[in-house]
Coordinates of C-alpha atoms (C1' of nucleotides) in Angstrom, one line a residue:
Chain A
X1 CA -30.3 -0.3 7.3
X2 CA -28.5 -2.0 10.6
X3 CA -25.2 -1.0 11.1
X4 CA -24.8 -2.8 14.3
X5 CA -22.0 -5.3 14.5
X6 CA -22.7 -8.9 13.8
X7 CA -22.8 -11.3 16.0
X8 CA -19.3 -13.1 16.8
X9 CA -19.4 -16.5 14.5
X10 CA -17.9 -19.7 14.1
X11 CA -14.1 -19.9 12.5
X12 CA -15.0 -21.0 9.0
X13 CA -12.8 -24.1 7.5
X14 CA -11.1 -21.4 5.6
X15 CA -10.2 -19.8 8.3
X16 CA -9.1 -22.0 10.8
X17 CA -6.3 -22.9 7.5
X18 CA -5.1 -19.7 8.0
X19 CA -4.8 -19.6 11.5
X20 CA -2.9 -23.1 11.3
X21 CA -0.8 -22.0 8.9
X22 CA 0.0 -19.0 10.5
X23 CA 1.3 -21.3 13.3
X24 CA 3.3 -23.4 10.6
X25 CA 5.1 -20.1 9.6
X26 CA 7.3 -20.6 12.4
X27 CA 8.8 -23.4 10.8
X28 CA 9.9 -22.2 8.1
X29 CA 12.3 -19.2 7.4
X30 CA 12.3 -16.5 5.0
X31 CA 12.9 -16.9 1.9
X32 CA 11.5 -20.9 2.0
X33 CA 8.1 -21.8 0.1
X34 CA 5.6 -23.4 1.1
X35 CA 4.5 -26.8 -0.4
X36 CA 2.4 -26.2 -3.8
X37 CA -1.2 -25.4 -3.1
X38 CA -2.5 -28.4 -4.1
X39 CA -0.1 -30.7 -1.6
X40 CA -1.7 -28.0 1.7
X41 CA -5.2 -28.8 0.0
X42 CA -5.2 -32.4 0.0
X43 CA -3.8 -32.2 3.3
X44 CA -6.2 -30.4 5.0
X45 CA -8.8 -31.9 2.8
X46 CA -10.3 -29.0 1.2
X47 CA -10.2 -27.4 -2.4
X48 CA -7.8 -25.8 -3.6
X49 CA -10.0 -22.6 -3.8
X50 CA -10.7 -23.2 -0.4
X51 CA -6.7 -23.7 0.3
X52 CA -6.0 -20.1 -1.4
X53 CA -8.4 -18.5 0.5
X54 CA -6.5 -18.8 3.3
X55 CA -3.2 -18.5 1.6
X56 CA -5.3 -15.2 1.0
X57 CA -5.1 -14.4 4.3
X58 CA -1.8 -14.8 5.1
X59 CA -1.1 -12.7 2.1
X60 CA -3.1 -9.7 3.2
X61 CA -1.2 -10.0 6.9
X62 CA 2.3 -9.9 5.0
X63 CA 3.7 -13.1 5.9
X64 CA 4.0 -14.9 2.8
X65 CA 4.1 -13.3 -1.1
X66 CA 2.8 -15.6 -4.2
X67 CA 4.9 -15.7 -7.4
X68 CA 3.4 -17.4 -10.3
X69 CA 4.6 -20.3 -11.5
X70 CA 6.9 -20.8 -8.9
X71 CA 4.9 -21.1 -5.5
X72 CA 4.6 -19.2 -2.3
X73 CA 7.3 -17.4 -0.8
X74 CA 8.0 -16.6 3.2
X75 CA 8.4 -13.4 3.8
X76 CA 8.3 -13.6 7.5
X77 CA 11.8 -13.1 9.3
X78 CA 12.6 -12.6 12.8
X79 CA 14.4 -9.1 11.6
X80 CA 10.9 -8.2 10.2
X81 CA 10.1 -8.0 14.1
X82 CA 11.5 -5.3 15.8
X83 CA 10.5 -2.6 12.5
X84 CA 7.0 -2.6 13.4
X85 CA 8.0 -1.6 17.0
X86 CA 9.7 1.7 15.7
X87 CA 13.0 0.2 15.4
X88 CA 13.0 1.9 12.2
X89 CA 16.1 3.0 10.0
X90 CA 16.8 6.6 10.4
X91 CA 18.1 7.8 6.9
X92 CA 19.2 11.9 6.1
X93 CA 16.5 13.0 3.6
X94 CA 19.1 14.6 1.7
X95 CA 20.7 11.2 0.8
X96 CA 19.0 9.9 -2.1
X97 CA 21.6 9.1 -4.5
X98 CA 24.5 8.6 -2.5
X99 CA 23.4 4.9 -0.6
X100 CA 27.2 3.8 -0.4
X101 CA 25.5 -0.2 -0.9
X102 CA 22.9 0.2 -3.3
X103 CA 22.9 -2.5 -7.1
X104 CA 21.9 -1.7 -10.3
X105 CA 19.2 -3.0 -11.7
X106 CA 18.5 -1.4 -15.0
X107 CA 20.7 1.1 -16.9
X108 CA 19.2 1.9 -20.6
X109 CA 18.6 4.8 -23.0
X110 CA 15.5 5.2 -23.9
X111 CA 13.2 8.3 -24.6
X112 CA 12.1 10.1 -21.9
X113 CA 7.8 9.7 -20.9
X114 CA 5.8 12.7 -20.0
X115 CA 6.5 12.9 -16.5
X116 CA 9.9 12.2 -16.7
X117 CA 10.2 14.8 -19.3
X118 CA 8.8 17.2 -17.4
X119 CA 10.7 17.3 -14.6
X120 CA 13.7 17.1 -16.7
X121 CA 12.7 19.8 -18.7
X122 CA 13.4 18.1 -22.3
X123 CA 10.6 17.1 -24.7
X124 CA 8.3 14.2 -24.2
X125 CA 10.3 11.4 -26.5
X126 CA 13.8 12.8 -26.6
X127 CA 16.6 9.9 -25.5
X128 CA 17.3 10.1 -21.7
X129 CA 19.4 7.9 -19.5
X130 CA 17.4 6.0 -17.2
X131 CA 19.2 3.7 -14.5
X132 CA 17.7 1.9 -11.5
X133 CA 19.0 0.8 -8.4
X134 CA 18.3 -1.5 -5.2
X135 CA 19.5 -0.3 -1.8
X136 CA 19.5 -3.3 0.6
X137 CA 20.5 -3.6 4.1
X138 CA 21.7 -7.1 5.4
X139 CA 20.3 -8.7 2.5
X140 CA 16.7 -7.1 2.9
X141 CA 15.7 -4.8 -0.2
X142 CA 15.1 -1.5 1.4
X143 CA 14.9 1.1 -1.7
X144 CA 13.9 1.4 -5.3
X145 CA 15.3 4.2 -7.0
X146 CA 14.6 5.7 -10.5
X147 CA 17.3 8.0 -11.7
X148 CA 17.3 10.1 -15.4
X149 CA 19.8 11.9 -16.4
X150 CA 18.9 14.6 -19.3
X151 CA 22.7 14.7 -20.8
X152 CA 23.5 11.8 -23.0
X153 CA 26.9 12.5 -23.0
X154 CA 27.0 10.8 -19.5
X155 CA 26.2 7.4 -20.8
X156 CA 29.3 5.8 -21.8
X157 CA 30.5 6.3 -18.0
X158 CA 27.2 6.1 -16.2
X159 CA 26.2 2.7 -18.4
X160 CA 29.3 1.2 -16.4
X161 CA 28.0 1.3 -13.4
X162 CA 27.1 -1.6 -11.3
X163 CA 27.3 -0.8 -7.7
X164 CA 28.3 1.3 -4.9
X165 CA 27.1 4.8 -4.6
X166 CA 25.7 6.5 -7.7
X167 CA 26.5 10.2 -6.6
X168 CA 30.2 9.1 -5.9
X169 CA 30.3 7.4 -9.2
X170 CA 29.4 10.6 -11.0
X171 CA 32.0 12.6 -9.3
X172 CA 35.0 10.0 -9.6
X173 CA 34.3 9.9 -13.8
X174 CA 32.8 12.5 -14.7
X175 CA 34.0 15.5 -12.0
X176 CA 30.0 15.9 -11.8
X177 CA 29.0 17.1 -8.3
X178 CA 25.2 17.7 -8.2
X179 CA 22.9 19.4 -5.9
X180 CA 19.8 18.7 -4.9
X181 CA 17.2 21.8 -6.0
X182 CA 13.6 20.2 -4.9
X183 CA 12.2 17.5 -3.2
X184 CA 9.0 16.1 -3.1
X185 CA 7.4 13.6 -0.1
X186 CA 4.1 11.3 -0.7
X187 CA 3.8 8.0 0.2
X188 CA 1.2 5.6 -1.1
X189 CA 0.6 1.8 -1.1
X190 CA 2.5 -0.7 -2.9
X191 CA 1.3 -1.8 -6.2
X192 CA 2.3 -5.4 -7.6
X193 CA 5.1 -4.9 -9.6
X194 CA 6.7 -2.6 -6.6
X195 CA 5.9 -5.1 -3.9
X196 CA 7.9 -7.8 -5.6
X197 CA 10.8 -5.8 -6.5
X198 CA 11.0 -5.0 -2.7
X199 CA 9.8 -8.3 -1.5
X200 CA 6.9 -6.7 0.5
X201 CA 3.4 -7.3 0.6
X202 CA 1.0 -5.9 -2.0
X203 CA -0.4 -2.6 -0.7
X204 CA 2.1 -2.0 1.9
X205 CA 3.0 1.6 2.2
X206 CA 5.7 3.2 0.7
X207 CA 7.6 6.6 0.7
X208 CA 8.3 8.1 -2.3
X209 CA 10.9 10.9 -2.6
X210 CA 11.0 12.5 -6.0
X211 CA 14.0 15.1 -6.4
X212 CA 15.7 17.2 -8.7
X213 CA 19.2 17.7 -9.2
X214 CA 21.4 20.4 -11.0
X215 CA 24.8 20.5 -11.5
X216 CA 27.0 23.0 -9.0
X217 CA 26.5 26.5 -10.7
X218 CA 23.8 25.8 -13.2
X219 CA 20.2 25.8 -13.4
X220 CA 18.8 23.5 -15.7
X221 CA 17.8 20.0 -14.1
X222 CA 20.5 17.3 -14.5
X223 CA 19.0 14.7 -12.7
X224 CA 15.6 13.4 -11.7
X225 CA 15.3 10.6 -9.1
X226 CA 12.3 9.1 -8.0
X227 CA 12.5 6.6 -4.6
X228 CA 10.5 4.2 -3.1
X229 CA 11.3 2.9 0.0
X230 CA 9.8 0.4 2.4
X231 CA 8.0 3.1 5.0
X232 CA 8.2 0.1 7.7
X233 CA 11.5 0.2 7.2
X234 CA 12.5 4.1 7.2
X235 CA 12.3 7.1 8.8
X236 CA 13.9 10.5 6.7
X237 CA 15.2 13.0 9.3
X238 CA 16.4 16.7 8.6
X239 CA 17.8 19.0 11.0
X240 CA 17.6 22.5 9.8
Chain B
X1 CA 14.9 -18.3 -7.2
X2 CA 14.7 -16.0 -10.1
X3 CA 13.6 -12.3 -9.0
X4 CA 13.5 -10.4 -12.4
X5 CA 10.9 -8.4 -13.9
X6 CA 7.8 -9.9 -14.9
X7 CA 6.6 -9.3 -18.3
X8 CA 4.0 -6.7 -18.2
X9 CA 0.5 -8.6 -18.2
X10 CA -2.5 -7.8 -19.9
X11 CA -5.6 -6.8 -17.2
X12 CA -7.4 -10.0 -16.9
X13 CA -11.4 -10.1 -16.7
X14 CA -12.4 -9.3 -13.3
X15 CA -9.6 -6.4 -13.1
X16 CA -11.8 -4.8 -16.3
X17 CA -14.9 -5.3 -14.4
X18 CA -13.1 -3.8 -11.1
X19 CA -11.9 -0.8 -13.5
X20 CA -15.3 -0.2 -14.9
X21 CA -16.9 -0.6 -11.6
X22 CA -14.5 1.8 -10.5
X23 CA -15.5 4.8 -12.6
X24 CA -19.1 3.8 -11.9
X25 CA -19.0 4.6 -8.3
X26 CA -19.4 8.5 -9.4
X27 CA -22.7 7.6 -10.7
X28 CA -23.7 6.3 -6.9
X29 CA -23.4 8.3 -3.8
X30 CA -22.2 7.6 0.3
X31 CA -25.0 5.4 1.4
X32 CA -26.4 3.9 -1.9
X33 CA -26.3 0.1 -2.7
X34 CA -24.7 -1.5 -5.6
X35 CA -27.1 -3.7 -7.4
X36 CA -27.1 -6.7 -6.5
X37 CA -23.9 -9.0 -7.6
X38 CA -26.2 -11.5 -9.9
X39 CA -27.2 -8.6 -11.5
X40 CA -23.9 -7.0 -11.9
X41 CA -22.6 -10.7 -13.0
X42 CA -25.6 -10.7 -15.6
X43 CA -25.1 -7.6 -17.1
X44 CA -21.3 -8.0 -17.6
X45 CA -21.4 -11.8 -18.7
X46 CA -19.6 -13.6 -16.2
X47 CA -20.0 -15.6 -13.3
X48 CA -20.9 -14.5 -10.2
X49 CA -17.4 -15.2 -8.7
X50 CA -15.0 -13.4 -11.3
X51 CA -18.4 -10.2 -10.4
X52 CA -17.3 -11.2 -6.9
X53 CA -13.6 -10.9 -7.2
X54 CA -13.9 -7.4 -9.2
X55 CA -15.8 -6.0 -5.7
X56 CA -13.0 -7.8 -3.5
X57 CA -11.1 -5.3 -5.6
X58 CA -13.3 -2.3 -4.2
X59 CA -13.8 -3.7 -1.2
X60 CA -9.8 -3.5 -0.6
X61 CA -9.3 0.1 -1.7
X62 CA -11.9 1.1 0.5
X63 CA -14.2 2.2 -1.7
X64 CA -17.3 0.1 -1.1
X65 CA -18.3 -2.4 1.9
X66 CA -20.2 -5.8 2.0
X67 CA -23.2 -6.5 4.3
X68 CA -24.1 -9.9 4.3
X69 CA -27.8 -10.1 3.4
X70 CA -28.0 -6.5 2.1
X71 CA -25.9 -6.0 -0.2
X72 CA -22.9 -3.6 -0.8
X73 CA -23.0 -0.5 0.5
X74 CA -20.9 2.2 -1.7
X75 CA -18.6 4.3 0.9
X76 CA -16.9 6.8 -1.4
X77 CA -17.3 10.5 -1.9
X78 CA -17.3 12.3 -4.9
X79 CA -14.6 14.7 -3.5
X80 CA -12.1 11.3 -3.5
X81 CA -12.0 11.3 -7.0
X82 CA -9.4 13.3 -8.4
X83 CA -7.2 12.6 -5.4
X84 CA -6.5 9.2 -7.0
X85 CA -5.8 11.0 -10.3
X86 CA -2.3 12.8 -8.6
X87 CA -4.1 15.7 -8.0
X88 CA -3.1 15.6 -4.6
X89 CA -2.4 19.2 -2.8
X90 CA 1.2 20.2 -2.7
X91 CA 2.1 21.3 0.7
X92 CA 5.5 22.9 1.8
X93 CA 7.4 20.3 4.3
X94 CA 7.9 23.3 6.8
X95 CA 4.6 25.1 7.2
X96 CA 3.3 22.9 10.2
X97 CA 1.7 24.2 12.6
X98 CA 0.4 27.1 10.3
X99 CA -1.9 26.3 8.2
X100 CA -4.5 29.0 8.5
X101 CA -7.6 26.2 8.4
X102 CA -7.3 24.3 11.7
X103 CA -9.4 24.0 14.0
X104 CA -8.9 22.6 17.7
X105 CA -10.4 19.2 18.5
X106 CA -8.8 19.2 22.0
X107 CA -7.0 21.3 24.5
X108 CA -5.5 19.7 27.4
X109 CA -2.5 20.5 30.4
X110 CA -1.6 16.3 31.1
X111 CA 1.5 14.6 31.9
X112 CA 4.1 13.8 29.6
X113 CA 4.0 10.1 28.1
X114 CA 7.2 8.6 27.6
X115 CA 7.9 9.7 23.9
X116 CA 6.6 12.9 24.2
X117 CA 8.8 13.5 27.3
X118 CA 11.6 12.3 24.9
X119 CA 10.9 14.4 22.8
X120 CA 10.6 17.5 24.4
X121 CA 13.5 17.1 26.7
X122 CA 11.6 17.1 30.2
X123 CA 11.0 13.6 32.5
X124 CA 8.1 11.5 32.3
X125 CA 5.1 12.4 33.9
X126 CA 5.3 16.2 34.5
X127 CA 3.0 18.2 33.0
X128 CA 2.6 19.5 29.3
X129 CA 0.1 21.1 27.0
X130 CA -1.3 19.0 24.8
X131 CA -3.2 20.3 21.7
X132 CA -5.1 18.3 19.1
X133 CA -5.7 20.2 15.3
X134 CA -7.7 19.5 13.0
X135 CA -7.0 20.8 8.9
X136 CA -9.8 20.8 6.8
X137 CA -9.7 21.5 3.0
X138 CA -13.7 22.0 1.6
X139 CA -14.7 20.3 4.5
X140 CA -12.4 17.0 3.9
X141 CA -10.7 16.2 6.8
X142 CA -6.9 16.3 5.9
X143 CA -4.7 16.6 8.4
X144 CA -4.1 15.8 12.6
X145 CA -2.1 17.5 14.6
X146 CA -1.0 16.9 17.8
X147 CA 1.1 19.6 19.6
X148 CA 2.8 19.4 22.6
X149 CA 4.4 22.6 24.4
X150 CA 6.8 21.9 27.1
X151 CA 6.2 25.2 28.7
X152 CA 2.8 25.5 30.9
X153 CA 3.6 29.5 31.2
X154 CA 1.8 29.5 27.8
X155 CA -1.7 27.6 28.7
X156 CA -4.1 30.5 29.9
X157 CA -3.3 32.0 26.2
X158 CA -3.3 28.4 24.8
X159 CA -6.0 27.1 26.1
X160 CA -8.4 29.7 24.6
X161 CA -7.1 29.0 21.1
X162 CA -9.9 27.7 19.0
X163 CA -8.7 28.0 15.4
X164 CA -7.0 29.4 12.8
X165 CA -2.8 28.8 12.5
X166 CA -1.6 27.8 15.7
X167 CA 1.8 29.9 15.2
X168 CA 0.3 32.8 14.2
X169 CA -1.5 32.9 17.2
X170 CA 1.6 32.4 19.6
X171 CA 3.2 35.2 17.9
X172 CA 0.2 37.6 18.3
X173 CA -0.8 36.7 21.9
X174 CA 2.8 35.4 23.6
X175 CA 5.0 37.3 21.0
X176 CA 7.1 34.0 20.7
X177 CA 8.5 32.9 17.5
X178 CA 8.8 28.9 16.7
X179 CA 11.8 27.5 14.5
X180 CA 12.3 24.0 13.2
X181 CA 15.1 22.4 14.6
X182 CA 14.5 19.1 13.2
X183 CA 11.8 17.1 11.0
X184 CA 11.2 13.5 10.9
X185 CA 9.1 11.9 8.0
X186 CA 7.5 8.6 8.2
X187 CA 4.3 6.4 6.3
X188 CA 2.3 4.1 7.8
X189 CA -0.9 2.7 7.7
X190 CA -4.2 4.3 9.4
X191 CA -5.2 2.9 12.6
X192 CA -9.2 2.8 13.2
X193 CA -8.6 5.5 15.4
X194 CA -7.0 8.1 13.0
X195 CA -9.1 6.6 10.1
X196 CA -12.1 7.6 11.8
X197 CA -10.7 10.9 12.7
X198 CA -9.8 11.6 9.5
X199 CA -12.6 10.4 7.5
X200 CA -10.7 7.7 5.7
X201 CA -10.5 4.0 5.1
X202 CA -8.9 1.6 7.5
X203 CA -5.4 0.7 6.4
X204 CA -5.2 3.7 4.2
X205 CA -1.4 5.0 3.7
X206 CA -0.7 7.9 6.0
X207 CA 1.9 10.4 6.0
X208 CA 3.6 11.1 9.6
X209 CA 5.6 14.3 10.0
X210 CA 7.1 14.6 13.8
X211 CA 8.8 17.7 14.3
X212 CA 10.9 19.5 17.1
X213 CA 10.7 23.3 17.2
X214 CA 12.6 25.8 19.4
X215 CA 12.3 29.2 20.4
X216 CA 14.4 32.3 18.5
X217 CA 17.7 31.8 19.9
X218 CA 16.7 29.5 22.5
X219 CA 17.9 25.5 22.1
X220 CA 15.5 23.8 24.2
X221 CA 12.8 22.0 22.7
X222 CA 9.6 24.8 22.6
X223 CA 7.0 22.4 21.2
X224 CA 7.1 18.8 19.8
X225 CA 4.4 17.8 17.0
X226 CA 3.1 14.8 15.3
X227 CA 0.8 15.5 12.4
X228 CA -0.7 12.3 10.4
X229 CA -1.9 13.2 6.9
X230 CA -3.9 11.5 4.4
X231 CA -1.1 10.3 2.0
X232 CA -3.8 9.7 -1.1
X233 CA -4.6 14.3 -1.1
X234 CA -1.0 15.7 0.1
X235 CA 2.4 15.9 -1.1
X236 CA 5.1 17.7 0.6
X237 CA 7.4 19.7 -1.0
X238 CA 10.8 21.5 -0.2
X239 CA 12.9 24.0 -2.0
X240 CA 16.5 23.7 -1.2
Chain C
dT1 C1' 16.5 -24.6 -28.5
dA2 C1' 12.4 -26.9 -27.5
dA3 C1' 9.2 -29.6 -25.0
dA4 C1' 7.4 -31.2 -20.7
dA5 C1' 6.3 -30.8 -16.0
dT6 C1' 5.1 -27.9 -12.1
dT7 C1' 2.8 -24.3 -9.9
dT8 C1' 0.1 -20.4 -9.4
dG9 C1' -3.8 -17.5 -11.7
dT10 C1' -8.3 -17.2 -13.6
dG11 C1' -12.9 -18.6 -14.7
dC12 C1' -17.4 -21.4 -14.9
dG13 C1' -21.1 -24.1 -12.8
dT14 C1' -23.2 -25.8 -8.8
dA15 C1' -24.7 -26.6 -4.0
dT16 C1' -25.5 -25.2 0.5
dG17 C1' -25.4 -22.0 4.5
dT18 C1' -26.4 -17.6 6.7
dA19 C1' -28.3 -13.0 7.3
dT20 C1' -31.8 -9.7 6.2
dT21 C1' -36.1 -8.1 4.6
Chain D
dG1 C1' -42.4 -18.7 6.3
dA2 C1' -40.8 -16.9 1.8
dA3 C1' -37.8 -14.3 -1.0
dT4 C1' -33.6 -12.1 -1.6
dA5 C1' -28.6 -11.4 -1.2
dC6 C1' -24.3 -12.4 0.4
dA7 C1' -20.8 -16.3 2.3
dT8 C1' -18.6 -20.5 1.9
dA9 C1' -17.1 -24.6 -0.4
dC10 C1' -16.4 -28.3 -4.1
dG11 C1' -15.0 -29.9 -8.7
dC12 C1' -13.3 -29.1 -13.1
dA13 C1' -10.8 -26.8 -16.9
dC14 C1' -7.6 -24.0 -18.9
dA15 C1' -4.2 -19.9 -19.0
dA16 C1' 0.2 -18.0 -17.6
dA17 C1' 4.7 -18.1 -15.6
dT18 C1' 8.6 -20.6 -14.3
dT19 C1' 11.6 -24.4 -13.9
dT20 C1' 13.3 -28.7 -15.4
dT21 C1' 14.2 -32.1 -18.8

DNA sequence: TAAAATTTGTGCGTATGTATT
DNA sequence: GAATACATACGCACAAATTTT
């Protein structure tokens, strides 16, 4: 077996598609789509396999994101630039929760699953309030959060919430103040249906920052939160 | 531009064959060869693209590699398995620099780059000690650690440490004590540098934790250290 | 509400080139 | 040189998702 390197080779056609549209990016801005696959094929004269292979390519680099049935989507934006240079967003661990800018997304009752129920400490199937939320910063989606909440008495006021900070929220309506009892840090790559709710590549790495919560004085866990945030994007401090 | 959910989809062909495949890999070890794709594309009924897309799928999570002419070389170890399966260690958030396990890959007095000279509070260029660690959990590379000490008082006891926890070893030879004064928590992607180093796949999600740690009662910066660990086996966790 | 059109996603069959044994 | 195996590319067809009519 020969692992020597092979020998440098030719561009292939595929390849050199790529390369050109990686060129053609420029003109374009974030957020545009690219003409349908089959209009770049017959213009460079290739197949349309051929044509998504290199589409492919620019994929796998980040640049562009496909959405079916709808075409392919720049991703590539001058403030995409400086991140990868460590211009990163420098965000207090200790903040999940209270993102003064962050949307809702999803706010439903609905039984809890086994690892939700776990961390909440009810039993697998019993009703839980689940509510997500999108942080973004000047229009870029920055962080996906997860939040259940074990008491159902919360969900008249908590099912009214659209926006702003979530931690706030709870305080202003319900006089609820909670604290933050454990936190857990991973990270892990990106899978599809994560990548598009952040408008990120596929595999891209994320943090993840589970917590949970109780209520000032008590013991048992009012709130679990699960984040995922763009890791090109943030940095988590903590000064002790 | 509509960015809603999409509908859960059912896996299509090739993702069943990259799922089988998947489990398969046990059966194989480092070094062996899959069979040949016709083969694989005979035995599962398909085409000898959709057999070729399942590997792309491998081939992108790092767990096999393609040679053209020979064949496709399986990378994975047995050890990697359950790691994908969540049983990934859980590590507290402040026990760097003492994990009883390391082992020194490098033990040098240089001059300070830029960001470490940041970092510890001293100008650019004058000298530091400059440690490299190495945490190994039954034998699997898990963890780099690169300390930096701003004080060269403490290289002649330093320089002789070999392994073992780092701290524990200042206390016992220098009688000095570290805090944390602050933490910073990043994820990014391996370079081939660190993936080498650490065993793992190019491109495979890393978590960074850069801390700054003073002396009992002093409030200069002591030491300054940057440890990269494979996101896929370790989980931090933190007890408020 | 429903159908049609558009666009990407998946899959098959085939042909030819390249690298290795 | 021959055999084997991966690499690239073309053409066609249909599925799935979305948008438009």
């Amino acid at each position: 077996m020969n692992l020597s390197r092979h020998p440098t080779t030719y561009p292939t056609r595929y390849q050199e598609i790529a390369a050109r549209l990686e060129q053609e990016l420029s003109h374009y801005r974030c957020g545009d789509w690219l003409p349908a696959e089959q209009q770049l094929a017959t213009r460079f004269g290739v197949n349309r396999h051929t044509l998504r292979r290199a589409v492919d390519q620019l994929v796998e680099r980040g640049w562009v994101q496909r959405r079916q049935g709808v075409g392919i989507l720049v991703l590539m934006r001058p403030f995409d630039y400086p991140l990868n240079a460590r211009a990163r967003f420098s965000q207090n661990l200790l903040d999940q929760g209270s993102h003064p800018t962050s949307e809702r997304l999803l706010s439903v009752l609905r039984p809890a699953s086994g690892p939700v129920a776990d961390a909440l400490g009810v039993a697998e199937g019993r009703d839980i309030i689940h509510l997500r939320t999108l942080r973004r910063v000047n229009g870029v989606a920055l962080c996906l959060i997860d939040h259940y909440f074990s008491d159902i008495a919360w969900w008249p006021s908590l099912r009214e919430f659209t926006s702003g900070s979530l931690h706030d929220w709870l305080e202003a309506r319900l006089d609820i103040r909670l604290i933050r009892h454990q936190t857990r840090i991973s990270a892990r790559r990106a899978q599809a249906k994560e990548s598009r709710m952040l408008e990120i590549p596929n595999q891209a790495p994320l943090l993840c920052v589970r917590t949970l919560n109780h209520r000032e004085g008590a013991h048992s866990v009012a709130e679990y939160s699960v984040s995922l945030t763009r890791a090109d994007m943030i940095e988590f401090t903590m000064e002790h």
